[in-house]
XYZ file of C-alpha atoms in Angstrom:
663
model
C -19.730 -40.285 -10.124
C -21.444 -41.542 -6.961
C -20.244 -40.404 -3.539
C -18.225 -42.829 -1.413
C -19.639 -43.304 2.087
C -18.173 -45.117 5.089
C -20.521 -46.653 7.675
C -19.104 -46.995 11.206
C -21.393 -49.199 13.334
C -20.419 -51.872 15.879
C -23.643 -53.850 15.328
C -23.051 -55.797 12.138
C -26.737 -56.289 11.192
C -27.486 -52.571 11.550
C -24.372 -51.694 9.552
C -25.341 -53.973 6.677
C -28.929 -52.703 6.561
C -27.674 -49.097 6.331
C -25.226 -50.141 3.627
C -28.020 -51.784 1.641
C -30.170 -48.637 1.732
C -27.260 -46.508 0.561
C -26.332 -48.898 -2.226
C -29.938 -48.836 -3.345
C -29.819 -45.050 -3.448
C -26.813 -45.190 -5.777
C -24.011 -44.458 -3.335
C -20.699 -46.332 -3.158
C -20.198 -48.121 0.189
C -17.063 -50.292 -0.212
C -16.992 -51.431 3.418
C -18.186 -50.848 6.950
C -16.142 -50.437 10.149
C -17.064 -51.798 13.615
C -14.782 -49.496 15.673
C -13.114 -46.132 15.738
C -9.642 -47.454 14.934
C -10.882 -49.579 12.033
C -12.799 -46.534 10.750
C -9.574 -44.500 10.595
C -7.853 -47.322 8.698
C -10.772 -47.657 6.254
C -10.877 -43.892 5.658
C -7.231 -43.990 4.633
C -8.037 -46.699 2.066
C -11.312 -45.560 0.490
C -11.200 -41.729 1.040
C -14.945 -41.289 1.753
C -16.813 -38.030 1.188
C -19.116 -38.738 4.152
C -19.097 -40.973 7.254
C -22.159 -42.297 9.069
C -20.872 -42.621 12.630
C -22.406 -44.409 15.608
C -21.554 -42.370 18.705
C -21.423 -45.358 21.061
C -18.561 -47.567 19.811
C -16.628 -50.298 21.491
C -12.887 -49.826 21.766
C -10.351 -47.210 22.923
C -12.028 -44.291 21.094
C -15.741 -43.586 20.784
C -17.577 -42.136 17.773
C -17.063 -38.493 18.785
C -13.282 -38.859 19.123
C -13.211 -40.812 15.867
C -15.159 -38.019 14.125
C -12.675 -35.417 15.413
C -9.697 -37.362 14.075
C -11.395 -38.064 10.729
C -11.873 -34.334 10.203
C -8.357 -33.415 11.295
C -6.576 -36.144 9.338
C -8.764 -36.582 6.256
C -10.998 -33.522 6.142
C -14.145 -35.656 6.145
C -17.362 -34.827 8.042
C -19.892 -37.136 9.753
C -23.566 -37.744 10.388
C -24.008 -39.086 13.885
C -26.161 -42.162 14.477
C -27.243 -42.214 18.091
C -29.759 -43.623 20.452
C -28.589 -41.285 23.211
C -29.843 -37.741 23.623
C -28.222 -36.736 26.909
C -26.895 -33.153 26.996
C -23.305 -34.054 27.758
C -23.040 -36.346 24.726
C -24.707 -33.815 22.417
C -22.448 -31.032 23.718
C -19.349 -33.094 22.944
C -20.718 -34.018 19.525
C -21.303 -30.353 18.585
C -17.615 -29.601 19.015
C -16.836 -31.768 15.975
C -19.225 -29.771 13.694
C -21.258 -32.756 12.370
C -23.367 -32.477 9.236
C -26.389 -33.969 10.978
C -27.890 -36.383 13.518
C -30.033 -39.457 12.976
C -31.737 -40.776 16.110
C -32.168 -44.518 16.177
C -34.365 -46.065 15.035
C -34.714 -44.312 11.622
C -36.227 -45.466 8.351
C -34.728 -45.640 4.852
C -36.347 -42.388 3.709
C -34.938 -40.432 6.675
C -31.515 -41.921 5.985
C -31.557 -40.963 2.292
C -32.714 -37.383 3.046
C -30.081 -36.902 5.766
C -27.296 -38.181 3.490
C -28.424 -36.065 0.529
C -28.539 -32.876 2.618
C -25.206 -33.646 4.281
C -23.441 -34.239 0.964
C -24.843 -31.002 -0.462
C -23.760 -29.056 2.620
C -20.330 -30.689 2.575
C -19.922 -29.768 -1.094
C -20.811 -26.141 -0.420
C -18.512 -25.970 2.572
C -15.660 -27.593 0.658
C -16.116 -25.138 -2.200
C -16.197 -22.264 0.274
C -13.101 -23.576 2.028
C -11.291 -23.935 -1.294
C -12.260 -20.400 -2.242
C -11.157 -19.105 1.143
C -7.874 -20.955 0.733
C -7.458 -19.427 -2.712
C -8.081 -15.950 -1.341
C -5.807 -16.582 1.638
C -3.018 -17.810 -0.636
C -3.511 -14.816 -2.901
C -3.446 -12.367 0.004
C -0.313 -13.999 1.364
C 1.359 -13.905 -2.040
C 0.826 -10.243 -2.914
C 3.382 -7.682 -1.869
C 0.812 -5.215 -0.522
C -0.072 -5.221 3.153
C -3.724 -6.167 3.759
C -5.489 -5.595 7.067
C -9.199 -5.967 7.859
C -11.276 -4.885 10.820
C -14.877 -5.415 11.912
C -17.507 -2.791 12.651
C -16.061 -2.376 16.141
C -12.727 -1.520 14.484
C -11.011 -4.606 15.810
C -8.467 -6.366 13.620
C -9.836 -9.518 11.990
C -7.099 -10.349 9.484
C -3.651 -9.299 8.335
C -1.391 -10.957 5.813
C 2.334 -11.607 6.020
C 3.176 -8.351 4.263
C 1.198 -6.468 6.916
C 2.956 -8.413 9.668
C 6.321 -7.428 8.257
C 5.396 -3.805 7.602
C 3.708 -3.235 10.952
C 6.142 -5.334 12.934
C 3.450 -7.356 14.704
C 2.462 -11.015 14.447
C -0.987 -12.083 13.320
C -1.772 -13.765 16.635
C -0.865 -10.625 18.571
C -2.922 -8.350 16.311
C -6.162 -10.305 15.889
C -8.951 -8.918 18.044
C -6.981 -5.803 18.994
C -8.385 -2.303 18.339
C -7.192 -0.970 14.994
C -5.705 2.109 16.643
C -3.457 -0.108 18.769
C -1.838 -1.590 15.679
C -1.548 1.192 13.128
C -2.237 4.842 12.498
C -1.242 7.600 10.113
C 0.903 10.229 11.742
C 0.728 14.013 11.926
C -2.018 15.756 9.995
C -3.043 12.542 8.227
C -4.160 10.738 11.400
C -7.530 12.482 11.646
C -8.059 11.941 7.926
C -7.326 8.231 8.322
C -9.958 7.943 11.070
C -12.444 9.617 8.734
C -11.565 7.180 5.949
C -12.279 4.173 8.158
C -15.537 5.796 9.290
C -16.504 6.441 5.662
C -15.803 2.816 4.752
C -17.863 1.452 7.657
C -20.809 3.841 7.559
C -20.911 5.389 4.095
C -19.598 2.439 2.041
C -16.992 4.665 0.401
C -13.684 3.423 -0.992
C -11.061 6.121 -0.522
C -7.337 6.360 -1.236
C -5.026 7.145 1.647
C -3.754 10.727 1.736
C -0.888 11.316 -0.659
C 2.498 10.635 0.938
C 0.880 9.420 4.152
C 3.263 8.239 6.832
C 2.242 5.148 8.726
C 3.366 4.564 12.299
C 3.160 0.963 13.556
C 2.202 0.859 17.219
C 4.227 -1.894 18.789
C 5.306 -0.964 22.310
C 8.540 -2.673 23.414
C 8.433 -4.955 20.398
C 5.853 -7.254 22.037
C 3.928 -9.532 19.725
C 6.711 -9.714 17.197
C 7.372 -12.890 15.332
C 11.054 -13.907 14.967
C 11.025 -12.911 11.299
C 9.530 -9.545 12.126
C 12.088 -8.985 14.871
C 14.897 -9.790 12.469
C 13.380 -7.432 9.923
C 13.160 -4.684 12.493
C 16.771 -5.212 13.496
C 17.770 -4.640 9.890
C 16.062 -1.242 9.787
C 16.610 1.901 11.779
C 14.264 2.634 14.672
C 12.909 5.710 12.911
C 12.168 3.722 9.766
C 10.279 1.155 11.811
C 8.190 3.822 13.487
C 7.308 5.919 10.455
C 6.839 4.422 7.008
C 5.690 6.271 3.908
C 2.731 4.380 2.431
C -0.028 4.630 -0.131
C -3.176 2.561 -0.504
C -6.942 2.486 0.008
C -9.572 1.900 2.669
C -12.748 0.140 1.474
C -15.897 -1.359 3.056
C -16.464 -5.125 3.361
C -20.059 -5.946 2.437
C -21.699 -8.841 4.263
C -25.037 -10.599 3.795
C -27.840 -8.406 2.554
C -25.409 -5.620 1.730
C -24.757 -4.900 5.401
C -21.235 -3.559 5.983
C -19.260 -6.109 7.984
C -16.049 -4.122 8.338
C -13.370 -2.445 6.272
C -10.234 -3.542 4.470
C -7.044 -1.523 4.236
C -4.556 -2.200 1.465
C -1.326 -0.252 1.688
C 2.189 -0.545 0.387
C 5.543 0.685 1.556
C 6.655 3.211 -1.056
C 10.133 3.824 0.349
C 11.740 1.453 -2.149
C 9.862 3.099 -5.004
C 10.846 6.535 -3.742
C 14.481 5.434 -3.654
C 14.209 4.146 -7.226
C 12.514 7.386 -8.279
C 15.326 9.391 -6.715
C 17.888 7.225 -8.499
C 16.010 7.678 -11.776
C 15.856 11.433 -11.201
C 19.599 11.429 -10.561
C 20.180 9.425 -13.741
C 18.031 11.899 -15.651
C 19.877 14.839 -14.154
C 23.293 13.334 -14.895
C 22.242 12.483 -18.442
C 20.998 16.039 -18.967
C 24.222 17.399 -17.496
C 26.182 15.148 -19.855
C 24.425 16.652 -22.848
C 24.915 20.141 -21.454
C 28.580 19.490 -20.661
C 29.204 18.393 -24.240
C 27.963 21.802 -25.352
C 29.849 23.640 -22.640
C 33.073 21.986 -23.744
C 32.896 24.312 -26.735
C 32.033 27.272 -24.512
C 35.115 26.611 -22.368
C 37.633 25.478 -24.996
C 37.108 28.477 -27.288
C 37.850 31.150 -24.659
C 40.656 28.980 -23.251
C 42.249 28.984 -26.690
C 41.989 32.783 -26.709
C 43.500 33.027 -23.213
C 46.433 30.727 -23.954
C 47.232 32.292 -27.319
C 47.146 35.870 -26.004
C 49.131 35.110 -22.849
C 51.796 33.331 -24.901
C 51.905 36.284 -27.278
C 52.353 38.718 -24.384
C 55.089 36.566 -22.869
C 56.916 36.285 -26.182
C 56.861 40.044 -26.688
C 57.998 40.739 -23.132
C 60.793 38.153 -23.289
C 61.883 39.495 -26.640
C 62.191 42.984 -25.178
C 63.925 41.856 -21.987
C 66.726 44.266 -21.065
C 65.750 46.712 -23.845
C 63.115 49.462 -23.918
C 60.075 48.835 -26.112
C 60.516 49.895 -29.700
C 57.317 51.904 -29.449
C 54.252 52.387 -27.327
C 52.421 50.213 -29.844
C 54.244 47.184 -28.409
C 52.785 47.906 -25.000
C 49.381 48.576 -26.525
C 49.455 45.203 -28.269
C 50.430 43.462 -25.029
C 47.639 45.252 -23.191
C 45.116 44.314 -25.881
C 46.208 40.682 -25.783
C 45.908 40.549 -22.012
C 42.514 42.264 -22.181
C 41.314 39.597 -24.615
C 42.666 36.929 -22.268
C 40.842 38.550 -19.360
C 37.569 38.578 -21.294
C 38.061 34.937 -22.233
C 38.675 34.051 -18.591
C 35.489 35.863 -17.583
C 33.588 33.881 -20.213
C 34.951 30.627 -18.760
C 33.991 31.784 -15.262
C 30.386 32.444 -16.351
C 30.208 29.064 -18.058
C 31.509 27.242 -14.986
C 29.066 29.166 -12.785
C 26.193 28.129 -15.055
C 27.285 24.495 -14.948
C 27.721 24.583 -11.162
C 24.341 26.211 -10.599
C 22.373 23.991 -12.955
C 23.953 20.692 -11.923
C 23.561 21.039 -8.171
C 21.258 18.218 -7.073
C 21.024 19.589 -3.535
C 19.752 23.006 -4.590
C 16.111 22.383 -3.765
C 15.372 25.555 -1.815
C 12.249 27.100 -3.270
C 11.973 30.860 -3.590
C 10.281 33.318 -5.981
C 11.883 32.864 -9.412
C 11.436 34.951 -12.552
C 10.705 32.681 -15.506
C 12.784 34.776 -17.884
C 15.851 34.411 -15.641
C 15.558 30.613 -15.639
C 14.878 30.594 -19.385
C 17.924 32.727 -20.163
C 20.146 30.529 -18.030
C 18.826 27.485 -19.903
C 19.498 29.223 -23.223
C 23.104 29.942 -22.226
C 23.644 26.374 -21.039
C 22.310 24.844 -24.258
C 23.568 27.462 -26.716
C 26.240 25.331 -28.357
C 24.035 22.227 -28.540
C 21.233 24.239 -30.148
C 23.138 26.439 -32.609
C 23.627 23.605 -35.122
C 19.897 22.842 -35.146
C 17.894 26.055 -34.873
C 17.799 29.750 -34.058
C 16.252 30.779 -30.746
C 13.683 33.581 -30.738
C 12.052 35.131 -27.689
C 8.654 36.698 -27.135
C 8.452 37.475 -23.428
C 5.195 38.930 -22.140
C 4.767 39.809 -18.437
C 4.459 36.729 -16.208
C 4.399 36.520 -12.419
C 7.279 34.955 -10.494
C 6.793 31.365 -9.344
C 7.940 29.566 -6.209
C 10.532 26.998 -7.298
C 14.131 25.903 -7.145
C 15.750 28.002 -9.861
C 18.197 25.198 -10.668
C 15.372 22.667 -11.126
C 13.318 25.084 -13.218
C 16.348 25.793 -15.387
C 16.806 22.050 -15.953
C 13.171 21.801 -17.078
C 13.650 24.534 -19.681
C 17.018 23.089 -20.739
C 15.417 19.755 -21.530
C 12.530 21.331 -23.417
C 14.955 23.411 -25.495
C 17.129 20.352 -26.173
C 14.033 18.385 -27.202
C 13.084 21.093 -29.644
C 16.599 21.292 -31.082
C 17.160 17.558 -31.439
C 13.764 17.047 -33.059
C 14.809 19.245 -35.981
C 17.961 17.400 -36.956
C 21.425 18.823 -37.568
C 22.944 21.251 -40.057
C 19.998 23.436 -41.121
C 19.798 25.922 -38.262
C 18.929 28.987 -40.349
C 15.689 27.367 -41.523
C 14.470 26.259 -38.099
C 13.317 28.282 -35.114
C 12.723 27.596 -31.441
C 10.326 30.171 -30.021
C 10.308 30.838 -26.273
C 7.320 32.718 -24.861
C 6.125 33.764 -21.422
C 2.651 34.942 -20.483
C -0.024 34.955 -17.794
C -3.158 32.868 -18.291
C -6.703 33.816 -17.298
C -6.321 32.285 -13.836
C -3.142 34.258 -13.096
C -0.747 31.358 -13.576
C 2.651 31.879 -15.173
C 3.010 30.168 -18.551
C 6.088 29.237 -20.588
C 5.837 27.781 -24.083
C 8.656 26.208 -26.074
C 7.661 25.831 -29.720
C 9.637 24.230 -32.531
C 8.864 23.906 -36.233
C 10.235 20.382 -36.463
C 8.554 17.223 -37.787
C 6.079 16.901 -34.894
C 5.053 13.881 -32.846
C 2.436 11.351 -34.064
C -0.787 11.243 -32.039
C -0.369 7.551 -31.254
C 2.774 8.242 -29.210
C 2.061 11.758 -27.943
C 0.474 10.464 -24.731
C 3.651 8.531 -23.864
C 6.238 11.271 -24.197
C 6.459 11.869 -20.436
C 7.173 8.193 -19.721
C 10.765 7.553 -18.594
C 13.129 6.556 -21.418
C 10.506 7.177 -24.142
C 12.167 9.165 -26.922
C 9.984 10.199 -29.899
C 11.628 11.398 -33.129
C 15.056 11.694 -31.515
C 18.420 10.261 -32.549
C 19.907 7.559 -30.394
C 22.894 9.714 -29.515
C 20.682 11.982 -27.375
C 19.532 9.795 -24.448
C 19.283 12.753 -22.093
C 16.255 14.082 -23.915
C 14.141 10.970 -23.437
C 15.040 10.852 -19.772
C 14.537 14.601 -19.458
C 10.848 14.738 -20.318
C 9.882 12.479 -17.430
C 12.087 14.598 -15.174
C 10.354 17.747 -16.461
C 6.958 16.250 -15.679
C 8.021 15.240 -12.164
C 9.485 18.662 -11.344
C 6.583 20.673 -12.750
C 3.897 18.602 -11.030
C 5.815 18.764 -7.740
C 5.508 22.552 -7.994
C 1.734 22.315 -8.404
C 1.949 23.015 -12.116
C 1.127 21.277 -15.370
C 3.142 20.406 -18.457
C 1.421 19.590 -21.738
C 2.489 18.874 -25.286
C 0.606 19.841 -28.427
C 1.949 18.524 -31.696
C 0.979 18.184 -35.320
C 2.987 16.072 -37.721
C 4.732 18.321 -40.210
C 4.074 21.530 -38.270
C 6.044 21.158 -35.052
C 5.528 20.733 -31.327
C 4.712 23.075 -28.451
C 5.450 22.266 -24.819
C 3.422 24.359 -22.395
C 4.394 24.730 -18.734
C 1.973 26.491 -16.389
C 2.858 27.192 -12.762
C 1.071 28.877 -9.849
C 2.106 32.475 -9.275
C 4.201 33.165 -6.188
C 2.187 34.739 -3.369
C 2.520 38.493 -3.144
C 4.528 39.578 -0.116
C 5.116 43.018 1.343
C 8.133 42.022 3.419
C 11.393 43.766 2.643
C 14.225 41.904 0.993
C 16.821 41.030 3.633
C 20.338 42.353 3.134
C 23.632 40.807 4.083
C 25.559 42.257 7.013
C 28.116 44.847 5.832
C 31.017 42.539 6.741
C 29.787 39.975 4.197
C 29.236 42.380 1.311
C 32.342 42.039 -0.811
C 30.911 44.545 -3.307
C 30.362 47.354 -0.775
C 31.840 50.788 -1.664
C 35.504 50.875 -0.817
C 36.754 53.152 1.915
C 39.817 55.256 1.111
C 43.107 53.685 2.184
C 44.614 55.729 5.035
C 47.782 53.688 5.430
C 49.768 50.768 4.068
C 48.153 47.563 5.309
C 49.511 44.195 6.322
C 47.951 41.309 4.384
C 48.393 37.572 4.940
C 47.391 35.148 2.157
C 46.953 31.437 3.016
C 46.309 29.092 0.078
C 47.773 25.680 -0.727
C 47.854 26.764 -4.390
C 50.968 28.995 -4.551
C 49.791 30.653 -7.763
C 46.727 32.079 -5.983
C 48.868 33.755 -3.346
C 51.282 35.113 -5.939
C 48.417 36.577 -7.964
C 46.979 38.362 -4.911
C 50.436 39.680 -3.976
C 50.927 41.112 -7.482
C 47.586 42.907 -7.132
C 48.324 44.388 -3.687
C 52.107 44.767 -3.436
C 52.237 48.424 -4.522
C 50.066 49.585 -1.620
C 50.377 46.883 1.037
C 52.804 44.468 2.666
C 51.792 40.932 1.637
C 52.927 37.691 3.304
C 52.249 34.311 1.655
C 51.732 30.944 3.351
C 50.680 27.610 1.806
C 50.070 25.850 5.148
C 47.500 27.142 7.641
C 49.526 25.712 10.509
C 52.485 27.947 9.632
C 50.115 30.890 9.329
C 48.720 30.139 12.787
C 52.213 30.374 14.257
C 52.758 33.648 12.375
C 49.571 35.206 13.774
C 50.757 34.381 17.275
C 53.682 36.784 16.683
C 52.119 39.646 14.693
C 48.768 41.082 13.628
C 47.366 41.546 10.125
C 44.760 43.901 8.708
C 43.450 41.282 6.264
C 43.884 37.497 6.222
C 42.859 35.821 2.962
C 42.363 32.112 3.746
C 41.384 29.280 1.410
C 38.426 27.364 2.833
C 39.474 23.866 1.728
C 43.125 22.900 2.336
C 44.646 19.436 2.922
C 46.535 19.811 6.219
C 44.440 22.354 8.090
C 41.219 23.627 6.534
C 40.134 27.243 6.621
C 37.379 26.271 9.032
C 39.833 24.704 11.478
C 42.145 27.693 11.076
C 39.278 30.061 11.908
C 38.390 28.069 15.037
C 42.011 28.081 16.196
C 42.421 31.828 15.609
C 39.102 32.509 17.371
C 40.549 30.857 20.470
C 44.093 32.253 20.341
C 43.581 35.716 18.797
C 39.860 36.613 18.557
C 40.377 40.072 16.966
C 42.313 38.441 14.102
C 39.431 36.012 13.415
C 37.325 39.009 12.337
C 39.999 39.899 9.761
C 39.720 36.579 7.901
C 38.332 36.650 4.347
C 37.612 33.168 3.008
C 38.490 32.094 -0.529
C 36.676 29.164 -2.131
C 36.624 27.367 -5.435
C 33.042 26.278 -4.825
C 33.547 22.610 -3.843
C 31.364 22.936 -0.767
C 30.852 20.100 1.671
C 27.817 20.045 3.992
C 30.132 21.079 6.821
C 31.564 24.050 4.904
C 28.088 25.170 3.811
C 26.931 25.148 7.421
C 30.121 26.884 8.550
C 29.780 29.781 6.098
C 26.205 30.308 7.229
C 27.335 30.511 10.844
C 30.049 33.195 10.486
C 29.874 36.821 9.375
C 33.191 36.839 7.528
C 33.314 37.724 3.848
C 33.711 34.845 1.374
C 35.174 35.477 -2.097
C 34.371 32.852 -4.745
C 37.176 31.941 -7.145
C 37.913 33.257 -9.668
C 37.826 36.814 -8.310
C 38.709 40.076 -10.022
C 41.423 42.560 -9.114
C 38.754 45.138 -8.301
C 37.066 42.907 -5.715
C 40.352 42.051 -3.980
C 41.511 45.663 -3.772
C 38.061 46.821 -2.662
C 37.949 44.329 0.209
C 41.448 45.259 1.352
C 40.817 49.021 1.176
C 37.644 48.595 3.222
C 39.231 46.441 5.919
C 42.472 48.440 6.183
C 40.438 51.628 6.510
C 38.348 50.273 9.398
């Protein structure tokens, strides 16, 4: 298809002669225009690809102004036809970026060559502009922030995502030094500078440091677009200043392979981190759900023992009320029943402690942990879930301690044990085995292996088993296991370790966890202050003590009074406010106080006593059922008073009282 050309010439004869040459060369020239205004009207009708424009035109606008408007309104370029060569005219003409000049008079050959070259150049420029528009649209559409700089490290481009992330408008950023707009904070800043240098001078594409934190530099909010300002208002100041990102820095290659600058692509990973934390929580809760189903058995069985034996003892005692026992065997039977109840209660206490320890999502403090301790805790927690599927065997060789959160490590081993059990089906436990081993590899790393003799995992899915929600060879009623493997992978890798699976169909699966050994330290293990050691040797009781028990659960106070009443005077209160008034009138050797109470907490009671009767504050022993709030955790760390976790034994209570009364 031939190109459409518009001729703008106020001399009719010249215009027609040019039109004739162009028609002869195969171009389409529907009409000519004698003035700038008529040229604009004609361009709207015929949509030319090229305009031959006389600079000197009659009318309100000359050829140069007409050319400017043609480009702005229709995107069409011109070849100037001029008989004038003065500098002022040429300078004005250059501002409109013409495709060429033809100085009058010119011949037909010169005209054809000029038009051919101009059309070729216009085609290339249009293609380039379209490509640039495509890239610009793409860069604006992607969610990643893109920022480029030249070899002088001045910003040359940033997309909308970068504007939003950095909190600076494009107009305010362009031409500014890169360091004025963005940097990586703390130890990553120097590394970031090296990455930009490597991109500019060594042509190296490098990822940003893992978990880098980006700090937008936007003093006083200047240069912000309205949208950016609104976005900033929706976020906290700290979030605006430091943003966790990941991405790359790469060179931009110009003509001849010469580096023209660098491009940074980075993304805000805070949303992903939040989703990862929510997924981890879902995994943890799902794992706890599976564990709790097993622990229901571990709690209900001993509870049945406790209830049955206590009822038996009560029946015997009530039956003998007012009469001496028929024989000492009656008392022996009552004692045996109560002993069984006590053992059942202790079993429940251990089970609840295991559940509390394993399920705590905030227990992330890392310390040296023995692998066998975490493994045994996992075995206890999963015992009921496993016993219908397989028998657990152990082969523990020496392995170094590892630095980890014991609760997290226990959850890893729980999930691996549950995977092994569930893979082997239900009801044939005596023919299936789960083997737990520990060892030290050649590099000194601690290794745990969990092996089952189940059906195995096919090779085509083995590489996916650590993906979230992927559940190979497992029944649908065990969702925690599929979630758990991805959680295991995340925890182990966060500790600098590795987790691998080796499986053969028909022969079973082995999960192998290897972790760096904890560094050897020669420092002594710190000990608690004597006042906090509830298991310290008891001092002999020199006198009958005065004990105050404050607990909103009346049964707790009654139980402590039964334990102590033979040797001490015990006063009970269920409201800390009443106890505070009592302490104002008399002193006590020991004050047992529940930490969490509805009207006045143990913490508030302690503060009040510290102000009104400081010596009595030192006599307070806190009781807690373990439902710690952040405030109570911080409080217990700040005081030296002893804290007894519920349930507590008779021996611990009497030991604490003997020690404090004897002081």
